[in-house]
Short mmCIF file of C-alpha atoms in Angstrom, two decimals:
data_model
loop_
_atom_site.label_atom_id
_atom_site.label_comp_id
_atom_site.label_asym_id
_atom_site.label_seq_id
_atom_site.Cartn_x
_atom_site.Cartn_y
_atom_site.Cartn_z
CA MET A 14 8.85 -21.32 -8.80
CA ARG A 15 5.71 -19.83 -9.27
CA LYS A 16 3.35 -19.07 -6.39
CA THR A 17 1.39 -22.22 -5.06
CA ARG A 18 -2.38 -22.15 -5.22
CA ASP A 19 -2.49 -22.72 -1.44
CA THR A 20 -1.20 -18.95 -1.01
CA LYS A 21 -2.05 -17.40 -4.32
CA HIS A 22 -5.40 -16.63 -5.90
CA THR A 23 -6.36 -17.96 -9.61
CA MET A 24 -6.66 -15.30 -12.23
CA MET A 25 -9.45 -16.50 -14.66
CA LYS A 26 -11.21 -14.53 -17.41
CA LEU A 27 -14.98 -13.97 -16.47
CA SER A 28 -15.77 -16.51 -19.55
CA PHE A 29 -14.36 -19.48 -17.44
CA PHE A 30 -16.82 -18.79 -14.51
CA PRO A 31 -19.45 -21.39 -15.45
CA ALA A 32 -17.08 -24.32 -14.77
CA LEU A 33 -15.68 -22.75 -11.68
CA TYR A 34 -18.45 -21.73 -9.19
CA ALA A 35 -17.83 -24.27 -6.58
CA ALA A 36 -15.53 -22.01 -4.80
CA VAL A 37 -15.56 -21.31 -0.97
CA PHE A 38 -15.54 -18.06 0.44
CA SER A 39 -12.16 -17.84 2.50
CA ALA A 40 -12.87 -18.45 6.16
CA SER A 41 -9.17 -17.65 7.30
CA SER A 42 -10.30 -14.54 9.13
CA CYS A 43 -8.22 -14.68 12.01
CA ILE A 44 -4.70 -12.67 11.66
CA THR A 45 -2.23 -11.08 13.77
CA MET A 46 -1.79 -7.41 14.64
CA VAL A 47 -3.51 -5.44 11.40
CA TYR A 48 -5.53 -6.62 8.57
CA ALA A 49 -5.71 -4.14 5.51
CA ASN A 50 -8.48 -5.41 3.39
CA MET A 51 -10.36 -2.15 2.61
CA ALA A 52 -13.79 -4.38 2.33
CA MET A 53 -13.54 -4.52 5.98
CA PHE A 54 -12.84 -0.62 6.14
CA GLN A 55 -16.38 -0.07 4.30
CA PRO A 56 -19.38 -2.29 4.87
CA LEU A 57 -20.42 -4.19 1.71
CA ARG A 58 -23.79 -2.15 1.63
CA THR A 59 -21.87 1.31 1.30
CA ARG A 60 -20.05 -0.66 -1.84
CA LEU A 61 -23.19 -1.81 -3.01
CA ASN A 62 -25.13 1.36 -2.91
CA PHE A 63 -22.32 3.08 -4.59
CA LEU A 64 -22.71 0.76 -7.68
CA LEU A 65 -26.63 1.40 -7.52
CA THR A 66 -26.34 5.25 -7.52
CA HIS A 67 -23.59 5.21 -10.28
CA ASP A 68 -26.11 3.33 -12.57
CA ASP A 69 -23.45 0.33 -12.75
CA ILE A 70 -26.36 -2.11 -11.28
CA SER A 71 -29.93 -1.69 -11.75
CA HIS A 72 -32.41 -1.57 -8.88
CA ASP A 73 -33.87 -5.10 -9.65
CA GLN A 74 -30.32 -6.50 -9.65
CA TYR A 75 -29.33 -4.83 -6.16
CA VAL A 76 -32.47 -6.20 -4.67
CA HIS A 77 -31.72 -9.65 -6.04
CA ILE A 78 -28.25 -9.34 -4.42
CA VAL A 79 -29.57 -8.41 -1.25
CA THR A 80 -32.33 -10.80 -1.16
CA ASN A 81 -30.99 -14.08 -2.45
CA PHE A 82 -27.05 -13.90 -1.45
CA THR A 83 -26.75 -11.88 1.42
CA SER A 84 -28.07 -10.62 4.81
CA ASP A 85 -28.13 -7.35 6.66
CA GLU A 86 -25.60 -8.66 9.03
CA PHE A 87 -23.34 -9.51 6.03
CA LEU A 88 -23.83 -6.34 4.29
CA ASP A 89 -23.34 -4.18 7.67
CA ALA A 90 -20.68 -6.05 8.92
CA ALA A 91 -17.70 -3.34 9.72
CA MET A 92 -13.94 -3.77 10.97
CA MET A 93 -13.68 -4.71 14.47
CA ASN A 94 -10.89 -3.16 16.84
CA HIS A 95 -7.86 -4.65 18.15
CA ASP A 96 -7.96 -5.89 21.66
CA ASP A 97 -5.65 -4.45 24.33
CA GLN A 98 -3.31 -7.67 24.12
CA MET A 99 -2.89 -7.53 20.42
CA ILE A 100 -3.45 -11.08 19.96
CA GLU A 101 -5.29 -12.76 17.16
CA TYR A 102 -8.73 -11.68 16.56
CA ASP A 103 -11.42 -11.72 14.13
CA HIS A 104 -11.23 -9.02 11.63
CA SER A 105 -14.73 -8.92 10.60
CA ALA A 106 -18.15 -9.79 12.09
CA ARG A 107 -19.15 -11.24 8.81
CA THR A 108 -20.27 -14.90 8.39
CA PRO A 109 -18.65 -16.24 5.43
CA LEU A 110 -20.81 -17.19 2.63
CA THR A 111 -21.59 -20.77 2.14
CA GLU A 112 -20.35 -22.74 -0.96
CA GLU A 113 -24.12 -22.86 -2.26
CA VAL A 114 -24.37 -19.44 -2.17
CA VAL A 115 -21.11 -18.63 -3.62
CA HIS A 116 -22.13 -21.06 -6.45
CA SER A 117 -25.44 -19.40 -7.31
CA PHE A 118 -24.22 -15.78 -6.89
CA ASN A 119 -21.45 -16.67 -9.64
CA LEU A 120 -24.04 -18.30 -11.91
CA TRP A 121 -26.38 -15.35 -11.41
CA LEU A 122 -23.54 -12.95 -12.36
CA ASN A 123 -22.46 -14.84 -15.31
CA LYS A 124 -26.10 -14.88 -16.74
CA GLU A 125 -26.29 -11.05 -16.28
CA VAL A 126 -23.00 -10.40 -18.11
CA VAL A 127 -24.16 -13.00 -21.20
CA GLN A 128 -27.48 -11.01 -21.26
CA ASP A 129 -25.65 -7.65 -21.44
CA SER A 130 -27.50 -6.55 -18.05
CA LEU A 131 -24.32 -5.86 -16.35
CA SER A 132 -20.67 -5.12 -17.47
CA GLN A 133 -17.75 -7.41 -16.95
CA ASN A 134 -16.09 -4.73 -15.17
CA THR A 135 -18.70 -4.49 -12.62
CA ALA A 136 -19.12 -8.43 -12.38
CA ASP A 137 -15.55 -8.72 -11.68
CA LEU A 138 -15.73 -5.99 -9.05
CA ILE A 139 -18.64 -7.64 -7.33
CA ILE A 140 -16.86 -10.81 -7.21
CA ASN A 141 -13.42 -9.19 -6.02
CA VAL A 142 -15.46 -7.52 -3.07
CA PHE A 143 -17.43 -10.53 -1.91
CA ASN A 144 -14.35 -12.90 -2.46
CA LEU A 145 -16.28 -15.12 -4.87
CA TYR A 146 -13.41 -17.17 -6.35
CA PRO A 147 -12.86 -20.55 -7.99
CA PRO A 148 -11.21 -23.75 -6.53
CA ASP A 149 -7.64 -24.35 -6.10
CA ASP A 150 -7.08 -26.87 -8.96
CA ILE A 151 -7.16 -24.02 -11.90
CA PRO A 152 -3.92 -23.19 -13.52
CA GLU A 153 -2.28 -19.74 -12.58
CA VAL A 154 -2.61 -17.43 -15.32
CA ASN A 155 -3.02 -13.65 -15.31
CA SER A 156 -5.54 -11.86 -17.52
CA THR A 157 -3.34 -11.98 -20.69
CA GLY A 158 -3.02 -15.87 -20.32
CA TRP A 159 0.61 -15.60 -19.32
CA GLU A 160 1.85 -17.87 -16.24
CA LEU A 161 2.96 -15.88 -13.07
CA ASN A 162 6.82 -15.57 -13.27
CA GLY A 163 7.26 -16.80 -9.58
CA PRO A 164 9.88 -15.48 -6.83
CA ALA A 165 12.90 -13.66 -7.98
CA PRO A 166 16.30 -15.65 -7.36
CA ALA A 167 18.08 -14.13 -4.44
CA LYS A 168 21.74 -13.18 -6.08
CA TYR A 169 23.53 -12.65 -2.63
CA THR A 170 24.61 -14.05 0.62
CA ASN A 171 23.88 -12.74 4.40
CA ASN A 172 22.13 -9.29 3.95
CA GLY A 173 23.43 -8.76 0.52
CA VAL A 174 23.86 -4.70 -0.69
CA VAL A 175 22.00 -4.07 2.84
CA LYS A 176 24.08 -2.72 5.92
CA PHE A 177 22.49 -2.15 9.26
CA PHE A 178 22.90 1.46 10.53
CA ALA A 179 20.58 1.94 13.42
CA ARG A 180 17.44 1.22 15.12
CA SER A 181 14.98 2.76 17.74
CA ASP A 182 12.00 1.10 18.85
CA PHE A 183 11.28 4.45 21.07
CA ALA A 184 7.66 3.34 21.75
CA PRO A 185 7.27 -0.51 22.06
CA GLY A 186 3.95 -1.55 21.15
CA SER A 187 2.75 1.72 19.47
CA GLU A 188 2.14 0.33 16.10
CA TYR A 189 4.50 2.29 13.87
CA ASN A 190 3.05 3.12 10.20
CA GLY A 191 3.97 5.89 7.81
CA ILE A 192 7.77 7.16 7.61
CA TRP A 193 9.43 9.80 5.55
CA GLY A 194 12.65 11.60 5.71
CA TYR A 195 13.84 15.24 6.17
CA ARG A 196 17.26 17.01 5.82
CA LYS A 197 18.09 20.33 7.24
CA GLY A 198 21.76 21.54 7.02
CA SER A 199 24.05 18.71 8.19
CA ARG A 200 21.26 16.76 9.93
CA GLU A 201 19.02 14.28 8.99
CA TYR A 202 15.70 13.44 10.34
CA ALA A 203 13.20 10.48 10.26
CA LEU A 204 9.52 11.32 10.53
CA GLN A 205 8.06 8.26 11.92
CA CYS A 206 4.12 7.90 12.51
CA ASN A 207 2.49 5.59 15.06
CA ILE A 208 -1.01 5.62 16.40
CA PHE A 209 -0.19 8.51 18.82
CA GLY A 210 0.88 11.02 16.18
CA LEU A 211 3.99 12.25 14.69
CA ASN A 212 7.75 11.40 16.07
CA ILE A 213 10.67 13.26 14.73
CA LEU A 214 13.78 11.23 15.10
CA ASP A 215 17.53 12.47 14.42
CA VAL A 216 19.09 9.76 12.47
CA THR A 217 22.23 11.78 11.54
CA THR A 218 24.50 9.24 13.68
CA ASP A 219 23.91 5.66 14.48
CA VAL A 220 22.65 6.92 17.91
CA ILE A 221 19.02 7.85 17.11
CA VAL A 222 17.54 10.32 19.16
CA LYS A 223 13.73 11.13 19.38
CA VAL A 224 13.59 14.98 19.81
CA GLN A 225 9.93 15.41 19.37
CA THR A 226 6.55 13.72 19.75
CA ILE A 227 3.50 15.73 18.35
CA LEU A 228 0.46 13.91 19.52
CA MET A 229 -2.65 13.52 17.03
CA PRO A 230 -6.09 11.71 17.75
CA GLY A 231 -6.83 8.75 15.15
CA GLY A 232 -4.44 7.10 13.45
CA GLN A 233 -5.10 3.51 14.52
CA TYR A 234 -4.01 2.08 12.16
CA TRP A 235 -3.46 4.36 9.32
CA ARG A 236 -1.44 7.60 9.69
CA ASP A 237 0.99 8.72 6.83
CA VAL A 238 3.57 11.67 6.20
CA ALA A 239 5.26 13.40 3.54
CA THR A 240 7.29 16.66 3.15
CA TYR A 241 7.22 19.60 0.93
CA LEU A 242 9.96 22.10 1.33
CA ASP A 243 10.12 22.56 5.07
CA TYR A 244 6.76 21.39 5.89
CA ALA A 245 5.30 18.26 7.09
CA TYR A 246 2.09 16.78 6.14
CA VAL A 247 0.28 14.19 8.23
CA ALA A 248 -3.14 12.66 7.89
CA ALA A 249 -4.77 9.57 9.29
CA GLN A 250 -8.04 7.67 9.59
CA ASN A 251 -9.94 6.07 12.59
CA GLY A 252 -10.67 9.50 13.72
CA GLY A 253 -7.60 11.11 12.59
CA ASN A 254 -7.08 14.76 10.95
CA ALA A 255 -4.90 16.09 8.40
CA TRP A 256 -2.03 18.24 10.03
CA VAL A 257 0.91 20.44 8.75
CA ILE A 258 4.10 21.04 10.93
CA ASP A 259 6.59 23.87 9.97
CA LEU A 260 10.00 21.78 10.56
CA SER A 261 12.32 25.12 10.15
CA GLU A 262 13.04 24.56 13.96
CA LEU A 263 14.73 21.60 13.79
CA SER A 264 18.37 22.09 14.13
CA SER A 265 20.62 21.98 10.94
CA SER A 266 24.14 21.55 12.77
CA THR A 267 24.00 20.89 16.74
CA PRO A 268 22.07 18.20 17.50
CA GLN A 269 18.88 18.51 19.86
CA GLY A 270 18.28 16.49 22.83
CA LYS A 271 15.86 13.78 23.58
CA ASP A 272 12.33 14.99 23.63
CA SER A 273 13.63 18.71 23.76
CA ASP A 274 10.47 19.57 21.57
CA PRO A 275 12.16 22.24 19.29
CA ILE A 276 8.87 22.69 17.17
CA SER A 277 6.57 25.10 18.65
CA GLY A 278 2.93 25.06 18.89
CA ASP A 279 2.62 27.77 16.36
CA ASN A 280 4.15 26.05 13.91
CA ILE A 281 1.78 22.99 14.29
CA LYS A 282 -1.60 22.92 12.68
CA ASP A 283 -4.64 20.71 12.58
CA PHE A 284 -6.52 21.56 9.37
CA GLY A 285 -9.24 18.90 9.65
CA TYR A 286 -10.16 16.53 6.84
CA THR A 287 -11.15 13.77 9.48
CA ASP A 288 -10.47 10.23 8.07
CA TRP A 289 -9.09 11.44 4.82
CA GLY A 290 -5.46 10.18 5.32
CA HIS A 291 -5.15 6.16 4.78
CA THR A 292 -2.20 7.11 2.70
CA LEU A 293 -0.84 10.67 1.40
CA ASN A 294 1.44 12.04 -1.26
CA ALA A 295 3.21 15.29 -1.61
CA TRP A 296 4.51 16.40 -4.78
CA ASN A 297 5.48 19.63 -6.54
CA GLY A 298 3.55 21.84 -4.38
CA LEU A 299 0.75 19.40 -4.39
CA LEU A 300 -0.86 17.60 -1.59
CA PHE A 301 -3.01 14.48 -2.15
CA LEU A 302 -5.33 12.88 0.78
CA ASN A 303 -5.98 9.20 -0.17
CA SER A 304 -9.04 7.98 1.35
CA ALA A 305 -9.03 4.28 0.01
CA ARG A 306 -12.87 4.80 0.14
CA VAL A 307 -15.36 4.19 -2.86
CA GLY A 308 -17.10 7.54 -3.73
CA ASP A 309 -14.60 9.75 -1.99
CA GLY A 310 -11.06 8.79 -3.95
CA CYS A 311 -8.57 11.58 -3.09
CA LYS A 312 -8.68 15.30 -2.04
CA ILE A 313 -5.88 17.42 -3.58
CA PHE A 314 -4.42 20.71 -2.32
CA ASP A 315 -2.31 23.30 -3.70
CA LEU A 316 0.33 24.13 -1.54
CA LEU A 317 2.15 26.77 -3.42
CA GLU A 318 0.30 29.96 -2.16
CA ASP A 319 0.75 29.28 1.62
CA PRO A 320 2.08 25.50 2.86
CA MET A 321 0.68 26.07 6.34
CA ASN A 322 -2.89 26.73 4.63
CA PRO A 323 -3.47 23.88 1.99
CA ARG A 324 -6.23 24.80 -0.38
CA GLU A 325 -8.15 22.24 -1.82
CA ILE A 326 -8.44 22.11 -5.93
CA MET A 327 -9.79 18.95 -6.65
CA ASN A 328 -11.60 15.78 -5.68
CA TYR A 329 -10.61 12.72 -7.87
CA THR A 330 -13.63 10.19 -7.49
CA ILE A 331 -13.12 7.66 -10.61
CA GLY A 332 -11.61 5.10 -8.29
CA GLU A 333 -11.28 4.80 -4.58
CA CYS A 334 -7.60 5.89 -4.63
CA HIS A 335 -6.01 3.60 -2.08
CA ASP A 336 -2.48 5.70 -2.82
CA SER A 337 -1.38 7.94 -5.47
CA TYR A 338 1.76 8.81 -7.33
CA VAL A 339 3.07 11.49 -9.48
CA GLN A 340 6.10 11.90 -11.56
CA THR A 341 7.05 14.14 -14.69
CA ILE A 342 7.52 12.10 -17.62
CA ASN A 343 8.55 13.33 -21.01
CA ASN A 344 7.58 16.79 -19.74
CA THR A 345 4.38 15.59 -18.55
CA ASP A 346 3.00 15.46 -14.95
CA ILE A 347 1.49 11.94 -14.77
CA LEU A 348 -0.69 11.03 -11.63
CA ILE A 349 -1.09 7.27 -11.15
CA THR A 350 -3.82 6.27 -9.07
CA SER A 351 -4.07 2.72 -7.28
CA ASP A 352 -7.71 2.08 -7.13
CA GLY A 353 -8.12 -0.71 -4.77
CA TYR A 354 -11.04 -3.09 -5.61
CA ASP A 355 -11.10 -2.02 -9.15
CA LYS A 356 -7.90 -3.73 -9.50
CA LYS A 357 -6.94 -0.86 -11.85
CA TRP A 358 -3.89 1.45 -11.67
CA ARG A 359 -4.86 4.41 -13.67
CA LEU A 360 -2.74 6.90 -15.44
CA TYR A 361 -3.97 10.84 -15.74
CA ASN A 362 -2.23 13.73 -17.23
CA ILE A 363 -2.28 16.40 -14.34
CA THR A 364 0.22 18.86 -16.06
CA ASP A 365 -2.67 21.50 -15.86
CA ILE A 366 -4.40 20.60 -12.65
CA ARG A 367 -4.31 24.26 -11.35
CA SER A 368 -6.30 25.25 -14.18
CA GLU A 369 -9.90 26.37 -13.62
CA SER A 370 -10.83 24.05 -16.70
CA PHE A 371 -9.25 20.92 -15.45
CA GLN A 372 -11.12 17.80 -15.48
CA PHE A 373 -9.77 13.98 -14.82
CA SER A 374 -9.63 12.16 -18.08
CA ILE A 375 -7.93 8.50 -18.30
CA LEU A 376 -4.78 8.40 -20.27
CA GLY A 377 -4.54 4.46 -19.80
CA GLU A 378 -5.08 1.84 -16.86
CA THR A 379 -3.49 -1.34 -16.35
CA PRO A 380 -5.12 -4.27 -18.49
CA ALA A 381 -7.94 -6.01 -16.60
CA ILE A 382 -7.05 -8.80 -13.90
CA THR A 383 -9.68 -11.16 -12.68
CA GLY A 384 -8.74 -12.46 -9.54
CA SER A 385 -8.52 -11.58 -5.67
CA VAL A 386 -6.38 -8.46 -6.20
CA TYR A 387 -6.22 -5.01 -4.47
CA ALA A 388 -4.30 -2.31 -6.13
CA HIS A 389 -2.50 -0.84 -3.33
CA GLN A 390 0.46 1.20 -4.40
CA SER A 391 2.34 1.93 -7.27
CA VAL A 392 5.88 3.82 -8.30
CA VAL A 393 7.82 4.43 -11.56
CA SER A 394 11.41 3.80 -12.65
CA THR A 395 13.83 6.70 -12.80
CA ASP A 396 13.30 7.03 -16.68
CA GLY A 397 9.62 6.90 -16.73
CA SER A 398 9.23 3.98 -18.77
CA THR A 399 8.57 1.40 -16.18
CA LEU A 400 5.70 1.13 -13.64
CA PHE A 401 5.80 -1.04 -10.71
CA VAL A 402 2.49 -2.05 -9.02
CA PHE A 403 1.67 -3.88 -5.68
CA ASP A 404 -1.10 -6.21 -4.75
CA GLU A 405 -1.83 -6.41 -1.20
CA PHE A 406 -4.09 -9.44 -1.43
CA ASP A 407 -1.33 -11.85 -2.08
CA GLY A 408 -2.41 -12.26 -5.45
CA PHE A 409 0.67 -11.78 -7.58
CA ASP A 410 2.93 -9.49 -5.25
CA ILE A 411 4.47 -6.94 -7.76
CA GLY A 412 3.57 -6.46 -11.36
CA VAL A 413 5.92 -4.71 -13.84
CA TYR A 414 4.31 -2.65 -16.95
CA ASP A 415 5.67 -0.92 -19.80
CA ILE A 416 4.50 2.64 -19.78
CA SER A 417 6.22 4.25 -22.56
CA ASN A 418 2.76 4.50 -24.35
CA PHE A 419 0.63 5.97 -21.21
CA THR A 420 -2.41 4.64 -23.15
CA ASN A 421 -1.51 1.24 -23.18
CA PRO A 422 0.32 -0.23 -20.46
CA GLU A 423 1.77 -3.51 -21.14
CA LEU A 424 2.56 -6.23 -18.66
CA ILE A 425 6.24 -7.48 -18.45
CA ARG A 426 6.01 -9.80 -15.62
CA GLN A 427 4.98 -10.72 -11.90
CA PHE A 428 7.49 -11.51 -9.30
CA GLN A 429 7.59 -12.08 -5.59
CA TRP A 430 10.21 -11.98 -2.93
CA SER A 431 12.95 -15.06 -3.18
CA GLU A 432 11.45 -17.41 -0.51
CA ASP A 433 7.83 -17.14 -1.93
CA GLY A 434 8.03 -20.72 -3.38
CA THR A 435 8.10 -22.02 0.44
CA THR A 436 7.04 -19.43 2.23
CA SER A 437 4.25 -16.58 1.40
CA SER A 438 4.53 -13.02 2.74
CA VAL A 439 2.25 -10.13 1.71
CA VAL A 440 3.83 -7.15 -0.07
CA HIS A 441 2.88 -3.66 1.07
CA ASN A 442 4.86 -0.59 -0.34
CA GLY A 443 7.89 -0.12 -2.79
CA TYR A 444 9.94 2.80 -4.08
CA VAL A 445 12.63 3.25 -6.78
CA ARG A 446 16.07 4.27 -6.27
CA GLY A 447 18.27 4.06 -9.33
CA LYS A 448 18.41 0.41 -10.38
CA TYR A 449 16.86 -0.78 -7.21
CA LEU A 450 13.38 -1.36 -6.19
CA MET A 451 13.24 -1.22 -2.51
CA VAL A 452 10.13 -3.25 -1.03
CA ALA A 453 8.47 -3.08 2.52
CA TYR A 454 7.35 -6.91 2.39
CA TYR A 455 5.56 -6.87 5.44
CA GLU A 456 6.72 -10.13 7.54
CA ALA A 457 9.37 -10.60 4.76
CA GLY A 458 10.92 -7.41 5.92
CA LEU A 459 12.93 -4.91 3.77
CA ARG A 460 13.65 -6.62 0.25
CA ILE A 461 15.97 -5.02 -2.34
CA PHE A 462 15.57 -5.87 -6.05
CA ASP A 463 17.65 -5.15 -9.00
CA ILE A 464 15.36 -3.61 -11.72
CA SER A 465 18.24 -2.66 -14.29
CA ASN A 466 16.65 -5.04 -16.84
CA VAL A 467 12.95 -5.95 -16.14
CA THR A 468 12.57 -7.72 -19.40
CA ASP A 469 15.35 -10.09 -19.09
CA GLY A 470 14.78 -10.73 -15.25
CA ILE A 471 14.64 -9.22 -11.84
CA THR A 472 16.81 -10.24 -8.84
CA GLU A 473 16.70 -10.01 -5.13
CA VAL A 474 20.06 -8.67 -4.22
CA GLY A 475 19.68 -7.60 -0.26
CA LYS A 476 17.36 -7.87 2.70
CA TYR A 477 16.94 -6.99 6.31
CA GLU A 478 14.88 -9.07 8.58
CA THR A 479 13.05 -6.40 10.64
CA TYR A 480 10.22 -8.79 11.53
CA ARG A 481 11.79 -12.22 11.87
CA ASP A 482 15.08 -11.14 13.16
CA PRO A 483 14.61 -7.60 14.69
CA GLU A 484 17.35 -7.84 17.11
CA GLY A 485 19.54 -8.81 14.01
CA ASN A 486 21.45 -11.53 15.79
CA GLY A 487 20.50 -14.16 13.29
CA VAL A 488 17.90 -15.94 15.31
CA PHE A 489 14.50 -15.83 13.88
CA SER A 490 11.82 -14.84 16.68
CA ASN A 491 8.89 -14.68 14.31
CA ASN A 492 7.68 -16.57 11.61
CA ILE A 493 6.16 -15.74 8.26
CA ASN A 494 2.29 -16.79 8.47
CA GLY A 495 1.15 -14.31 5.51
CA ASP A 496 -0.24 -11.86 8.00
CA TYR A 497 -0.09 -8.04 7.91
CA ASN A 498 2.72 -7.91 10.49
CA GLY A 499 6.32 -6.46 10.07
CA THR A 500 7.66 -3.79 7.46
CA TRP A 501 5.00 -1.20 6.78
CA ASN A 502 6.95 1.34 4.59
CA VAL A 503 10.40 2.58 3.56
CA TYR A 504 12.00 6.03 2.67
CA VAL A 505 14.85 6.07 0.09
CA GLY A 506 15.47 9.91 -0.63
CA LEU A 507 17.75 11.25 2.05
CA PRO A 508 21.10 12.74 0.51
CA SER A 509 23.32 10.51 2.52
CA GLY A 510 21.73 7.58 1.02
CA LYS A 511 20.45 6.12 4.23
CA VAL A 512 17.06 4.23 3.90
CA LEU A 513 14.50 4.57 6.38
CA VAL A 514 12.32 1.37 7.39
CA SER A 515 9.37 1.37 9.35
CA ASP A 516 8.31 -1.93 10.83
CA PHE A 517 4.86 -1.86 12.57
CA ASP A 518 5.81 -4.05 15.35
CA TYR A 519 9.64 -2.95 16.06
CA GLY A 520 10.04 0.53 15.18
CA THR A 521 12.40 2.47 13.16
CA PHE A 522 15.29 0.65 11.28
CA VAL A 523 18.02 2.75 9.03
CA VAL A 524 20.34 0.78 6.65
CA THR A 525 22.59 1.99 3.75
CA ILE A 526 22.95 0.41 0.51
CA ASP A 527 26.55 -0.85 -0.62
CA ASP A 528 26.58 -2.76 -3.90
CA SER A 529 30.46 -2.44 -4.38
CA LEU A 530 31.27 -5.76 -3.80
CA PRO A 531 30.76 -8.82 -5.75
CA ALA A 532 27.83 -10.96 -3.91
CA SER A 533 30.28 -13.85 -2.79
CA ASN A 534 32.05 -10.91 -0.71
CA LEU A 535 29.47 -9.22 0.94
CA SER A 536 29.24 -8.44 4.58
CA GLU A 537 28.13 -10.65 7.30
CA SER A 538 24.79 -10.43 8.74
CA PRO A 539 24.16 -8.34 10.64
CA SER A 540 26.64 -5.69 9.87
CA LYS A 541 26.23 -4.18 13.19
CA SER A 542 24.33 -5.52 16.04
CA PRO A 543 21.12 -3.29 16.29
CA SER A 544 20.62 -1.00 19.57
CA SER A 545 17.54 0.45 20.59
CA SER A 546 18.07 4.16 20.90
CA PRO A 547 15.87 6.65 22.70
#
C-alpha cells in the first residue's frame, strides 16, 4: 500500500502548476519535542538573500516576493526554544500564508519560468522553502512519473532479527542525539551525545556503565559525534563548538567505574567553529562539519598531521550540506552531500582533496524531485552500487538509486517502514551493514530492512520499539503522531556486532542482529526485559 495523501506530499512536475495552485500552506505547526525543519533554523529572508546574491533571482523578483507575497514578520521568523516542560509548542512564529497568497505566488513563479526569467530549479527551491504545494487529490508520482512503492512488507514475527542486549536512560529528559561506537582492546564503548555534552558508556556487558560525561555548551538539539583512530570529534549547534577528545585513557581490559572520569583535561580540547556541527562525519583522516545552512555548507579538515589540531582545508558551499557521506568506490573516493532544500544528493570525486589545486566539481546528482522533500542523509551499499537516501519531510521516506554510473544516478524504488500504510512515521538516518539497512525511524524506532535485492523488492526483517515501547514489555506507552520524537541515530560498526541506538527521549539502547533462524522461529519480543543501567 502506497503512502496516502493525508500523510505524504505530492511530487509533481512544475509544468503542472497552473492547475494546482489552490494549495493551503500547512498549518500543522504544533509538534512534540523537536522539529527538524531547517526552514525554521534559518529565517526565510536569509535564504531569499542568498538567492539574490548568487543571481538566482533578480532584484526585481526579490522585491516582488517581499512586497506581494510575504511580510517582515513572515520572513524574519526563527525557530523558537522548547519550554521547560517539553510539551507541545509552536515551532515557528510564522503566520501561515493564506490560500489566496499561495495561489498567486505559484502563478507568478510559473509565469517567470515560462518567460525564462527564472530557472525551474530555483522555482522548485522557492516552492519547497515556502511550502507551496498542490491539493490532496493529485495522484502520487515522483519526478520520473513512477508511483511510489509504498511500505516494505514485514517478513518476521515479534522483533525479527533484532535481539535486545541492554539499555541506559542515564539522564532522563536530557534529549539524546548523536551516537557513535569505539572499541579498545576487549572493551566496547558507546559515545552518546545529549544536550549537556558527550557521555562515554561502557557497553561491553549488558550492564551499561557511564564512565564519564564531558560537559559542552550548546547542543540543543543538535550534537553529533564520530571517531578517527583513537580520537572522538564532537560538534553542535545552538551555541555549541567543535571538540576533539583523545580516548586513549579509556580501559582496554579492566572495567572503569561509574563516573570515574578516566579522560584527563589535557586530552579534551575545544577548537571553536561555533554552530558548525548540525551533523558531522569523520572518514579516512578527514573531518566534515556539516552546517545545514545555505551559503555555509560543510567545512572539511585534515586530521592526518595532528588529530588533536584539525586543519581546515576546504569549505563546500554548493549546497547547504545537512549531512555528508564518503566511501571509496572503484578506487575513487566519493563524497555524497545531502543538500537539504535543494532536494539533491550530489556526488563528488574527492580523491585529491588534499591537493592545493582541488576544486569541487559535481560528478552527478539525483534527479529532480518536485515536492516537499528535504535531502537529509544518505548511505551507500557495501559494494558501492546502490545509494540510499533519506527524506525528513515525510515525502517518500527512503529512496534507492543505482549509482553504478556516478554521473547518472537512476531511481530504483522508494519505500517506507512496514506500518506506513496506516501510521506515518518520519524517517531520520540509516546505515548499511552487509545485506541490512538499519534505520533510525523516529517514532517507529529501529527498523531493519533486507536490501540484498533492491531491484526485486525490499523487506522489513526486524525492529526495536525504542519509543512506543521503551520498557520492552510489549505495551505501547506512546503513539506515532508523525512527530520528531524517538530513534535519532544508530551505529553499526562495533566488532562484536552490537548495534547502538540513540533515542531522543529514552536514551541508549544496545541490540544485536541474529538472522540465523527462519522468521517463524524468531525470538519472542523482547528477548530480554530492558533494565536502565547507570
